[in-house]
Short mmCIF file of C-alpha atoms in Angstrom, two decimals:
data_model
loop_
_atom_site.label_atom_id
_atom_site.label_comp_id
_atom_site.label_asym_id
_atom_site.label_seq_id
_atom_site.Cartn_x
_atom_site.Cartn_y
_atom_site.Cartn_z
CA UNK A 1 -88.28 -14.17 -40.08
CA UNK A 2 -91.16 -16.70 -39.47
CA UNK A 3 -90.52 -20.53 -39.78
CA UNK A 4 -93.59 -21.84 -41.53
CA UNK A 5 -91.90 -23.96 -43.95
CA UNK A 6 -95.57 -23.75 -46.15
CA UNK A 7 -93.61 -23.98 -49.11
CA UNK A 8 -90.59 -26.44 -48.42
CA UNK A 9 -91.23 -29.66 -50.66
CA UNK A 10 -87.79 -31.60 -49.32
CA UNK A 11 -84.88 -30.70 -47.32
CA UNK A 12 -82.93 -31.00 -50.42
CA UNK A 13 -85.02 -28.36 -52.22
CA UNK A 14 -84.75 -26.21 -49.32
CA UNK A 15 -81.06 -26.19 -48.89
CA UNK A 16 -80.04 -26.26 -52.26
CA UNK A 17 -81.01 -22.27 -52.81
CA UNK A 18 -78.67 -21.49 -50.09
CA UNK A 19 -75.53 -23.45 -50.23
CA UNK A 20 -73.54 -25.99 -52.83
CA UNK A 21 -75.52 -28.71 -53.76
CA UNK A 22 -72.72 -31.37 -52.58
CA UNK A 23 -72.80 -29.68 -49.05
CA UNK A 24 -76.45 -29.53 -48.94
CA UNK A 25 -76.40 -33.59 -49.85
CA UNK A 26 -73.32 -34.67 -47.61
CA UNK A 27 -76.08 -32.43 -44.62
CA UNK A 28 -79.00 -33.94 -45.92
CA UNK A 29 -77.60 -37.44 -45.33
CA UNK A 30 -75.22 -37.43 -42.70
CA UNK A 31 -76.84 -34.20 -40.58
CA UNK A 32 -78.58 -34.56 -37.16
CA UNK A 33 -82.07 -33.67 -36.60
CA UNK A 34 -84.08 -31.80 -33.83
CA UNK A 35 -87.74 -32.78 -33.72
CA UNK A 36 -89.31 -29.91 -31.42
CA UNK A 37 -92.88 -30.99 -31.16
CA UNK A 38 -95.66 -28.88 -29.45
CA UNK A 39 -93.48 -25.37 -29.60
CA UNK A 40 -96.54 -23.04 -29.44
CA UNK A 41 -96.93 -20.27 -32.68
CA UNK A 42 -94.58 -17.38 -32.38
CA UNK A 43 -92.10 -18.70 -29.72
CA UNK A 44 -88.44 -17.16 -30.92
CA UNK A 45 -86.47 -20.08 -31.22
CA UNK A 46 -82.94 -20.30 -32.61
CA UNK A 47 -79.79 -22.48 -33.05
CA UNK A 48 -76.29 -21.27 -32.59
CA UNK A 49 -76.16 -17.88 -34.63
CA UNK A 50 -79.44 -17.34 -35.83
CA UNK A 51 -82.85 -17.30 -34.59
CA UNK A 52 -86.51 -17.37 -35.77
CA UNK A 53 -90.05 -17.03 -35.07
CA UNK A 54 -92.08 -20.19 -34.80
CA UNK A 55 -94.80 -20.90 -37.18
CA UNK A 56 -98.10 -22.92 -37.44
CA UNK A 57 -95.94 -25.67 -39.19
CA UNK A 58 -92.60 -25.88 -36.91
CA UNK A 59 -92.12 -29.39 -35.96
CA UNK A 60 -88.04 -28.91 -35.53
CA UNK A 61 -84.54 -28.45 -37.53
CA UNK A 62 -82.71 -30.74 -40.14
CA UNK A 63 -79.55 -31.02 -41.62
CA UNK A 64 -77.64 -30.25 -38.47
CA UNK A 65 -73.95 -30.60 -39.13
CA UNK A 66 -72.68 -32.60 -36.42
CA UNK A 67 -70.91 -31.04 -33.48
CA UNK A 68 -71.61 -28.65 -30.55
CA UNK A 69 -74.59 -26.57 -30.98
CA UNK A 70 -76.80 -24.07 -28.93
CA UNK A 71 -80.54 -24.51 -29.15
CA UNK A 72 -82.43 -21.36 -27.95
CA UNK A 73 -85.72 -20.39 -27.32
CA UNK A 74 -88.24 -17.44 -25.65
CA UNK A 75 -91.62 -17.92 -25.22
CA UNK A 76 -94.13 -15.22 -26.11
CA UNK A 77 -97.48 -14.77 -24.15
CA UNK A 78 -100.63 -14.41 -26.22
CA UNK A 79 -101.56 -11.08 -27.93
CA UNK A 80 -104.32 -10.72 -25.80
CA UNK A 81 -101.76 -10.38 -23.07
CA UNK A 82 -99.79 -8.24 -25.52
CA UNK A 83 -97.25 -10.39 -27.25
CA UNK A 84 -94.56 -10.22 -24.45
CA UNK A 85 -91.22 -11.95 -25.10
CA UNK A 86 -90.04 -13.71 -22.02
CA UNK A 87 -86.49 -14.51 -21.06
CA UNK A 88 -84.17 -17.04 -23.29
CA UNK A 89 -83.31 -20.42 -22.38
CA UNK A 90 -80.85 -22.55 -23.93
CA UNK A 91 -78.66 -25.48 -23.73
CA UNK A 92 -75.68 -26.64 -25.77
CA UNK A 93 -76.28 -30.06 -27.48
CA UNK A 94 -73.62 -32.21 -28.88
CA UNK A 95 -74.65 -34.40 -31.63
CA UNK A 96 -73.60 -37.33 -33.75
CA UNK A 97 -73.93 -37.68 -37.65
CA UNK A 98 -77.37 -39.08 -38.25
CA UNK A 99 -78.77 -38.01 -34.87
CA UNK A 100 -82.20 -37.52 -33.82
CA UNK A 101 -83.12 -35.90 -30.82
CA UNK A 102 -86.92 -35.56 -29.39
CA UNK A 103 -88.61 -33.00 -27.61
CA UNK A 104 -91.91 -31.52 -26.72
CA UNK A 105 -93.23 -28.16 -25.49
CA UNK A 106 -93.96 -28.21 -21.87
CA UNK A 107 -96.45 -25.65 -21.26
CA UNK A 108 -96.45 -25.53 -17.52
CA UNK A 109 -92.42 -24.86 -17.76
CA UNK A 110 -92.61 -23.34 -21.10
CA UNK A 111 -89.50 -25.01 -21.90
CA UNK A 112 -88.33 -28.33 -23.98
CA UNK A 113 -88.39 -31.87 -22.47
CA UNK A 114 -85.98 -33.68 -24.06
CA UNK A 115 -87.33 -36.95 -22.23
CA UNK A 116 -88.56 -38.54 -25.08
CA UNK A 117 -85.15 -38.65 -26.42
CA UNK A 118 -83.99 -41.68 -23.85
CA UNK A 119 -87.17 -43.76 -24.96
CA UNK A 120 -85.50 -45.75 -28.22
CA UNK A 121 -88.89 -47.20 -29.49
CA UNK A 122 -90.41 -43.25 -29.35
CA UNK A 123 -87.22 -42.15 -30.89
CA UNK A 124 -87.34 -45.19 -33.62
CA UNK A 125 -90.77 -44.44 -34.62
CA UNK A 126 -90.22 -41.02 -35.24
CA UNK A 127 -87.17 -41.96 -37.49
CA UNK A 128 -89.72 -44.09 -39.43
CA UNK A 129 -92.10 -41.31 -40.10
CA UNK A 130 -89.19 -38.85 -40.83
CA UNK A 131 -89.95 -38.41 -44.77
CA UNK A 132 -93.16 -37.52 -43.92
CA UNK A 133 -92.19 -35.14 -41.51
CA UNK A 134 -89.54 -33.27 -43.57
CA UNK A 135 -91.77 -30.40 -44.92
CA UNK A 136 -91.97 -29.54 -41.20
CA UNK A 137 -88.47 -29.36 -40.75
CA UNK A 138 -86.57 -26.30 -41.24
CA UNK A 139 -82.92 -26.22 -42.52
CA UNK A 140 -80.04 -25.40 -40.55
CA UNK A 141 -78.77 -22.45 -41.27
CA UNK A 142 -75.72 -22.97 -43.08
CA UNK A 143 -75.07 -19.51 -44.07
CA UNK A 144 -74.07 -18.61 -40.45
CA UNK A 145 -72.27 -21.95 -39.60
CA UNK A 146 -68.54 -20.49 -40.51
CA UNK A 147 -68.87 -17.67 -37.97
CA UNK A 148 -70.63 -19.97 -35.36
CA UNK A 149 -67.23 -22.25 -36.02
CA UNK A 150 -64.91 -19.15 -35.57
CA UNK A 151 -67.13 -18.70 -31.95
CA UNK A 152 -66.28 -22.39 -30.59
CA UNK A 153 -63.39 -23.56 -31.97
CA UNK A 154 -61.73 -24.02 -28.34
CA UNK A 155 -64.91 -24.83 -26.67
CA UNK A 156 -64.96 -28.83 -26.58
CA UNK A 157 -67.44 -30.72 -24.97
CA UNK A 158 -65.77 -31.37 -21.82
CA UNK A 159 -65.32 -27.92 -20.98
CA UNK A 160 -68.98 -26.89 -21.98
CA UNK A 161 -70.54 -29.74 -19.97
CA UNK A 162 -68.23 -28.99 -16.80
CA UNK A 163 -69.54 -24.68 -17.42
CA UNK A 164 -72.92 -25.27 -17.76
CA UNK A 165 -75.68 -25.42 -14.99
CA UNK A 166 -76.35 -28.68 -13.41
CA UNK A 167 -79.82 -28.19 -14.61
CA UNK A 168 -78.53 -28.26 -18.43
CA UNK A 169 -80.14 -25.27 -19.23
CA UNK A 170 -78.95 -21.88 -19.76
CA UNK A 171 -80.98 -18.76 -18.50
CA UNK A 172 -80.95 -15.25 -19.25
CA UNK A 173 -82.51 -14.39 -15.89
CA UNK A 174 -81.64 -16.11 -12.60
CA UNK A 175 -83.78 -18.72 -11.30
CA UNK A 176 -83.91 -17.41 -7.14
CA UNK A 177 -85.64 -18.64 -4.12
CA UNK A 178 -85.15 -17.58 -0.46
CA UNK A 179 -82.09 -18.29 1.31
CA UNK A 180 -84.36 -18.69 4.21
CA UNK A 181 -87.83 -19.81 4.42
CA UNK A 182 -89.86 -17.39 6.71
CA UNK A 183 -93.56 -18.15 6.48
CA UNK A 184 -94.46 -17.04 10.23
CA UNK A 185 -93.63 -13.65 12.26
CA UNK A 186 -91.96 -16.11 14.64
CA UNK A 187 -89.73 -17.59 12.35
CA UNK A 188 -88.05 -13.71 11.40
CA UNK A 189 -88.24 -12.82 14.96
CA UNK A 190 -86.06 -16.13 15.49
CA UNK A 191 -83.74 -15.14 12.86
CA UNK A 192 -83.31 -11.56 14.47
CA UNK A 193 -85.14 -9.91 11.58
CA UNK A 194 -87.85 -7.05 11.66
CA UNK A 195 -91.32 -7.94 11.88
CA UNK A 196 -93.29 -7.46 8.35
CA UNK A 197 -96.79 -6.56 10.52
CA UNK A 198 -95.45 -3.11 11.22
CA UNK A 199 -95.43 0.06 8.84
CA UNK A 200 -91.50 1.02 7.98
CA UNK A 201 -90.31 4.07 8.90
CA UNK A 202 -87.34 4.30 6.58
CA UNK A 203 -86.29 3.08 3.30
CA UNK A 204 -83.37 0.69 5.13
CA UNK A 205 -85.55 -0.63 7.35
CA UNK A 206 -88.03 -1.80 3.80
CA UNK A 207 -84.82 -2.78 2.36
CA UNK A 208 -84.06 -4.89 5.36
CA UNK A 209 -87.36 -6.60 5.41
CA UNK A 210 -87.12 -8.13 1.89
CA UNK A 211 -86.17 -11.93 1.78
CA UNK A 212 -82.42 -12.38 0.85
CA UNK A 213 -82.26 -14.57 -2.13
CA UNK A 214 -80.18 -16.95 -3.71
CA UNK A 215 -79.86 -18.63 -7.00
CA UNK A 216 -81.83 -22.27 -7.22
CA UNK A 217 -79.42 -25.07 -6.22
CA UNK A 218 -78.53 -26.79 -10.41
CA UNK A 219 -78.83 -23.42 -12.04
CA UNK A 220 -75.82 -21.60 -11.59
CA UNK A 221 -73.03 -21.35 -14.19
CA UNK A 222 -70.24 -23.08 -13.01
CA UNK A 223 -67.55 -20.48 -14.11
CA UNK A 224 -63.54 -21.05 -12.86
CA UNK A 225 -63.36 -18.67 -9.87
CA UNK A 226 -60.90 -15.64 -10.57
CA UNK A 227 -58.20 -15.55 -7.62
CA UNK A 228 -59.24 -12.93 -5.56
CA UNK A 229 -55.60 -12.72 -4.01
CA UNK A 230 -53.31 -12.05 -6.39
CA UNK A 231 -49.91 -12.86 -4.73
CA UNK A 232 -48.80 -15.87 -2.70
CA UNK A 233 -48.95 -16.73 1.13
CA UNK A 234 -46.14 -14.73 2.66
CA UNK A 235 -45.18 -12.16 0.19
CA UNK A 236 -43.43 -9.14 1.03
CA UNK A 237 -44.82 -5.54 0.27
CA UNK A 238 -42.49 -5.36 -2.80
CA UNK A 239 -43.98 -8.66 -4.67
CA UNK A 240 -47.64 -7.70 -3.41
CA UNK A 241 -46.86 -4.85 -5.52
CA UNK A 242 -45.35 -6.78 -8.49
CA UNK A 243 -48.23 -9.35 -8.24
CA UNK A 244 -50.83 -6.55 -8.52
CA UNK A 245 -49.37 -5.18 -11.74
CA UNK A 246 -48.06 -8.64 -13.37
CA UNK A 247 -51.26 -11.04 -12.74
CA UNK A 248 -49.10 -14.35 -13.97
CA UNK A 249 -49.49 -15.66 -10.13
CA UNK A 250 -53.42 -15.51 -10.03
CA UNK A 251 -53.80 -16.94 -13.72
CA UNK A 252 -51.33 -19.95 -12.92
CA UNK A 253 -53.45 -20.41 -9.98
CA UNK A 254 -56.85 -20.53 -12.39
CA UNK A 255 -55.20 -22.62 -14.64
CA UNK A 256 -53.77 -25.23 -11.82
CA UNK A 257 -57.38 -24.98 -10.09
CA UNK A 258 -59.68 -25.71 -13.09
CA UNK A 259 -57.76 -26.27 -16.19
CA UNK A 260 -54.30 -28.21 -15.00
CA UNK A 261 -54.52 -30.99 -17.28
CA UNK A 262 -55.19 -28.61 -20.30
CA UNK A 263 -54.39 -24.89 -19.57
CA UNK A 264 -55.60 -24.00 -23.57
CA UNK A 265 -59.54 -24.82 -22.60
CA UNK A 266 -59.23 -21.71 -20.62
CA UNK A 267 -59.63 -20.23 -23.97
CA UNK A 268 -62.60 -22.46 -24.32
CA UNK A 269 -64.05 -20.89 -20.98
CA UNK A 270 -63.78 -17.55 -22.51
CA UNK A 271 -65.66 -18.65 -25.48
CA UNK A 272 -68.13 -20.36 -23.47
CA UNK A 273 -68.77 -17.14 -22.05
CA UNK A 274 -69.04 -14.96 -24.69
CA UNK A 275 -71.46 -17.14 -26.29
CA UNK A 276 -73.80 -17.13 -23.24
CA UNK A 277 -73.80 -13.56 -23.10
CA UNK A 278 -73.80 -12.93 -26.78
CA UNK A 279 -76.60 -15.36 -27.84
CA UNK A 280 -77.89 -16.46 -24.44
CA UNK A 281 -78.00 -13.02 -23.21
CA UNK A 282 -76.68 -13.85 -19.54
CA UNK A 283 -75.43 -10.82 -18.52
CA UNK A 284 -73.39 -12.41 -15.82
CA UNK A 285 -71.64 -14.47 -18.17
CA UNK A 286 -70.44 -10.98 -19.95
CA UNK A 287 -68.95 -10.34 -16.35
CA UNK A 288 -66.98 -13.03 -16.18
CA UNK A 289 -65.79 -12.82 -19.81
CA UNK A 290 -64.43 -9.72 -19.13
CA UNK A 291 -62.47 -10.34 -15.82
CA UNK A 292 -61.16 -13.69 -17.42
CA UNK A 293 -59.83 -11.49 -20.63
CA UNK A 294 -58.54 -9.01 -17.92
CA UNK A 295 -56.49 -11.76 -16.05
CA UNK A 296 -55.24 -13.17 -19.55
CA UNK A 297 -54.16 -9.64 -20.75
CA UNK A 298 -52.33 -8.48 -17.53
CA UNK A 299 -49.94 -11.46 -17.18
CA UNK A 300 -46.62 -10.38 -18.30
CA UNK A 301 -44.18 -13.28 -17.07
CA UNK A 302 -47.11 -15.87 -18.58
CA UNK A 303 -47.03 -14.33 -22.12
CA UNK A 304 -43.28 -15.15 -22.10
CA UNK A 305 -44.22 -19.21 -20.71
CA UNK A 306 -47.32 -19.94 -22.38
CA UNK A 307 -46.63 -18.84 -25.88
CA UNK A 308 -49.60 -21.14 -27.66
CA UNK A 309 -52.40 -19.57 -25.01
CA UNK A 310 -51.70 -16.09 -26.31
CA UNK A 311 -51.44 -17.10 -29.84
CA UNK A 312 -54.82 -18.64 -29.23
CA UNK A 313 -56.22 -15.64 -27.28
CA UNK A 314 -55.24 -13.42 -30.11
CA UNK A 315 -57.46 -15.63 -32.48
CA UNK A 316 -60.70 -16.10 -30.03
CA UNK A 317 -60.38 -12.10 -29.59
CA UNK A 318 -60.14 -11.50 -33.32
CA UNK A 319 -63.42 -13.07 -33.81
CA UNK A 320 -65.08 -11.93 -30.89
CA UNK A 321 -64.55 -8.16 -31.35
CA UNK A 322 -66.06 -8.29 -34.63
CA UNK A 323 -69.29 -9.89 -33.13
CA UNK A 324 -70.04 -7.76 -29.83
CA UNK A 325 -73.32 -5.74 -30.47
CA UNK A 326 -72.81 -1.99 -31.03
CA UNK A 327 -74.45 -0.93 -27.93
CA UNK A 328 -72.56 -3.23 -25.59
CA UNK A 329 -69.87 -2.24 -27.61
CA UNK A 330 -70.11 1.36 -26.52
CA UNK A 331 -70.37 0.14 -22.88
CA UNK A 332 -67.46 -1.92 -22.71
CA UNK A 333 -65.01 0.57 -24.33
CA UNK A 334 -66.38 3.61 -22.38
CA UNK A 335 -66.76 1.91 -19.10
CA UNK A 336 -63.68 2.85 -17.57
CA UNK A 337 -61.57 2.34 -20.69
CA UNK A 338 -62.27 -1.17 -19.90
CA UNK A 339 -61.15 -2.73 -23.62
CA UNK A 340 -58.69 -0.21 -24.63
CA UNK A 341 -57.09 -0.20 -21.55
CA UNK A 342 -57.00 -4.09 -21.27
CA UNK A 343 -56.01 -4.34 -24.36
CA UNK A 344 -53.12 -1.66 -24.08
CA UNK A 345 -51.73 -3.90 -21.16
CA UNK A 346 -51.57 -6.70 -23.43
CA UNK A 347 -49.71 -5.39 -26.29
CA UNK A 348 -47.26 -3.30 -24.03
CA UNK A 349 -46.51 -6.97 -22.42
CA UNK A 350 -46.20 -9.02 -25.81
CA UNK A 351 -44.12 -6.41 -27.19
CA UNK A 352 -41.42 -6.98 -24.28
CA UNK A 353 -38.36 -8.42 -23.86
CA UNK A 354 -38.43 -12.61 -23.40
CA UNK A 355 -41.69 -12.68 -25.79
CA UNK A 356 -41.35 -15.37 -28.46
CA UNK A 357 -40.93 -13.32 -31.92
CA UNK A 358 -43.93 -15.66 -33.46
CA UNK A 359 -46.47 -14.01 -30.68
CA UNK A 360 -44.68 -10.26 -31.02
CA UNK A 361 -45.27 -10.33 -34.84
CA UNK A 362 -49.01 -11.65 -34.33
CA UNK A 363 -50.00 -9.02 -31.73
CA UNK A 364 -48.37 -6.41 -33.49
CA UNK A 365 -50.70 -7.18 -36.83
CA UNK A 366 -53.58 -7.88 -34.32
CA UNK A 367 -52.99 -4.10 -32.68
CA UNK A 368 -52.79 -2.71 -36.21
CA UNK A 369 -56.21 -4.17 -36.99
CA UNK A 370 -57.67 -3.32 -34.22
CA UNK A 371 -56.24 0.71 -34.59
CA UNK A 372 -57.72 0.34 -38.54
CA UNK A 373 -60.90 -1.02 -37.55
CA UNK A 374 -62.06 0.42 -34.37
CA UNK A 375 -59.98 3.52 -34.54
CA UNK A 376 -58.38 2.91 -30.99
CA UNK A 377 -55.14 4.67 -29.78
CA UNK A 378 -53.12 2.05 -27.96
CA UNK A 379 -50.50 4.45 -27.57
CA UNK A 380 -52.35 7.14 -25.57
CA UNK A 381 -51.94 7.82 -21.90
CA UNK A 382 -54.93 6.37 -20.31
CA UNK A 383 -56.19 7.64 -16.96
CA UNK A 384 -56.38 3.88 -15.76
CA UNK A 385 -52.56 3.55 -16.02
CA UNK A 386 -52.15 5.60 -12.63
CA UNK A 387 -50.21 3.87 -9.91
CA UNK A 388 -51.54 0.90 -8.75
CA UNK A 389 -52.70 0.96 -5.12
CA UNK A 390 -53.00 -1.98 -3.57
CA UNK A 391 -54.19 -3.60 0.07
CA UNK A 392 -51.88 -5.18 2.07
CA UNK A 393 -52.42 -8.18 4.06
CA UNK A 394 -53.43 -7.54 8.05
CA UNK A 395 -50.26 -7.24 9.82
CA UNK A 396 -47.92 -6.26 6.86
CA UNK A 397 -46.45 -2.83 6.97
CA UNK A 398 -43.98 -0.93 4.67
CA UNK A 399 -40.77 0.08 6.04
#
């Protein structure tokens, strides 16, 4: 779809064909506006759950419902250069009613620069001429709003700001730099690294000569750290085995360290990771989503103590599992039976004694829904259900 907006005469006229007139009027009067100047034609740009290819008349997006949104875009090289699409970038926006954000395209960085929004005079000038800009602004894709809200209803502005990179940009590919600046041969010698001016004799030697890379500071997603040790200090071998099968101790450690005041915010983190993967194309976020989901689903005691958390988890998963792209869906189901085995643990624990009756009934309905929709068999014995093998701390032995 191309955002040319050649035939748009007014915001109300454009939106009226797609939504209830009262809703359209409300968004026209109360909705926020993004004025994005200089975005090159052909750029892939989207907001929340929908994206387009920018046309020559594009100047931004209007009638945006107040609240949290994810603006994302990918630069596209010229047709003479192959028309290749660059890696996706995005940022979370927290928009107020009738707010206007102003940005221009930075050609050198191939990114949107929102510094103009910090100049009240520039913002006031654009607001004053908004009527003339109206035909160049595309209306927010209201038909996807319900889906977007269902994927972010547990994610607060506070959590999103805490998890996003300090740079404010969520990038599909990591921005990496060398760990050490080794410009001269003597610099490599000082670090006991092989010289670069001789021929490699083996593949390993060649790999050893490559610089070690790290993410540029400020560009990393700041997810909660999943505890590597799942048992308390001084645990006995029996306790270590128990904590390896029931991850409640590790989950409680994560909640204490990262979501102490609002434990339910861990569901917001799960949604943040999912959006960064699904919309932002960040594979690292997909890996974190899997780890966090496994931690939540394999915590038996926590299910008995944190009813609201697990009722919320069912709601989050209900919406997320319906949105995973088919190719990734095959991967996460087939790869070590990750999804089916993880959910099998969840349903087993949720059906155990001591679990709140409401949570038990809700989990049974969710299980039936997944069984019918995806034809998964949660009663089958999976290979991953073999005995858990755990490593004992140094110095601890079994009698």
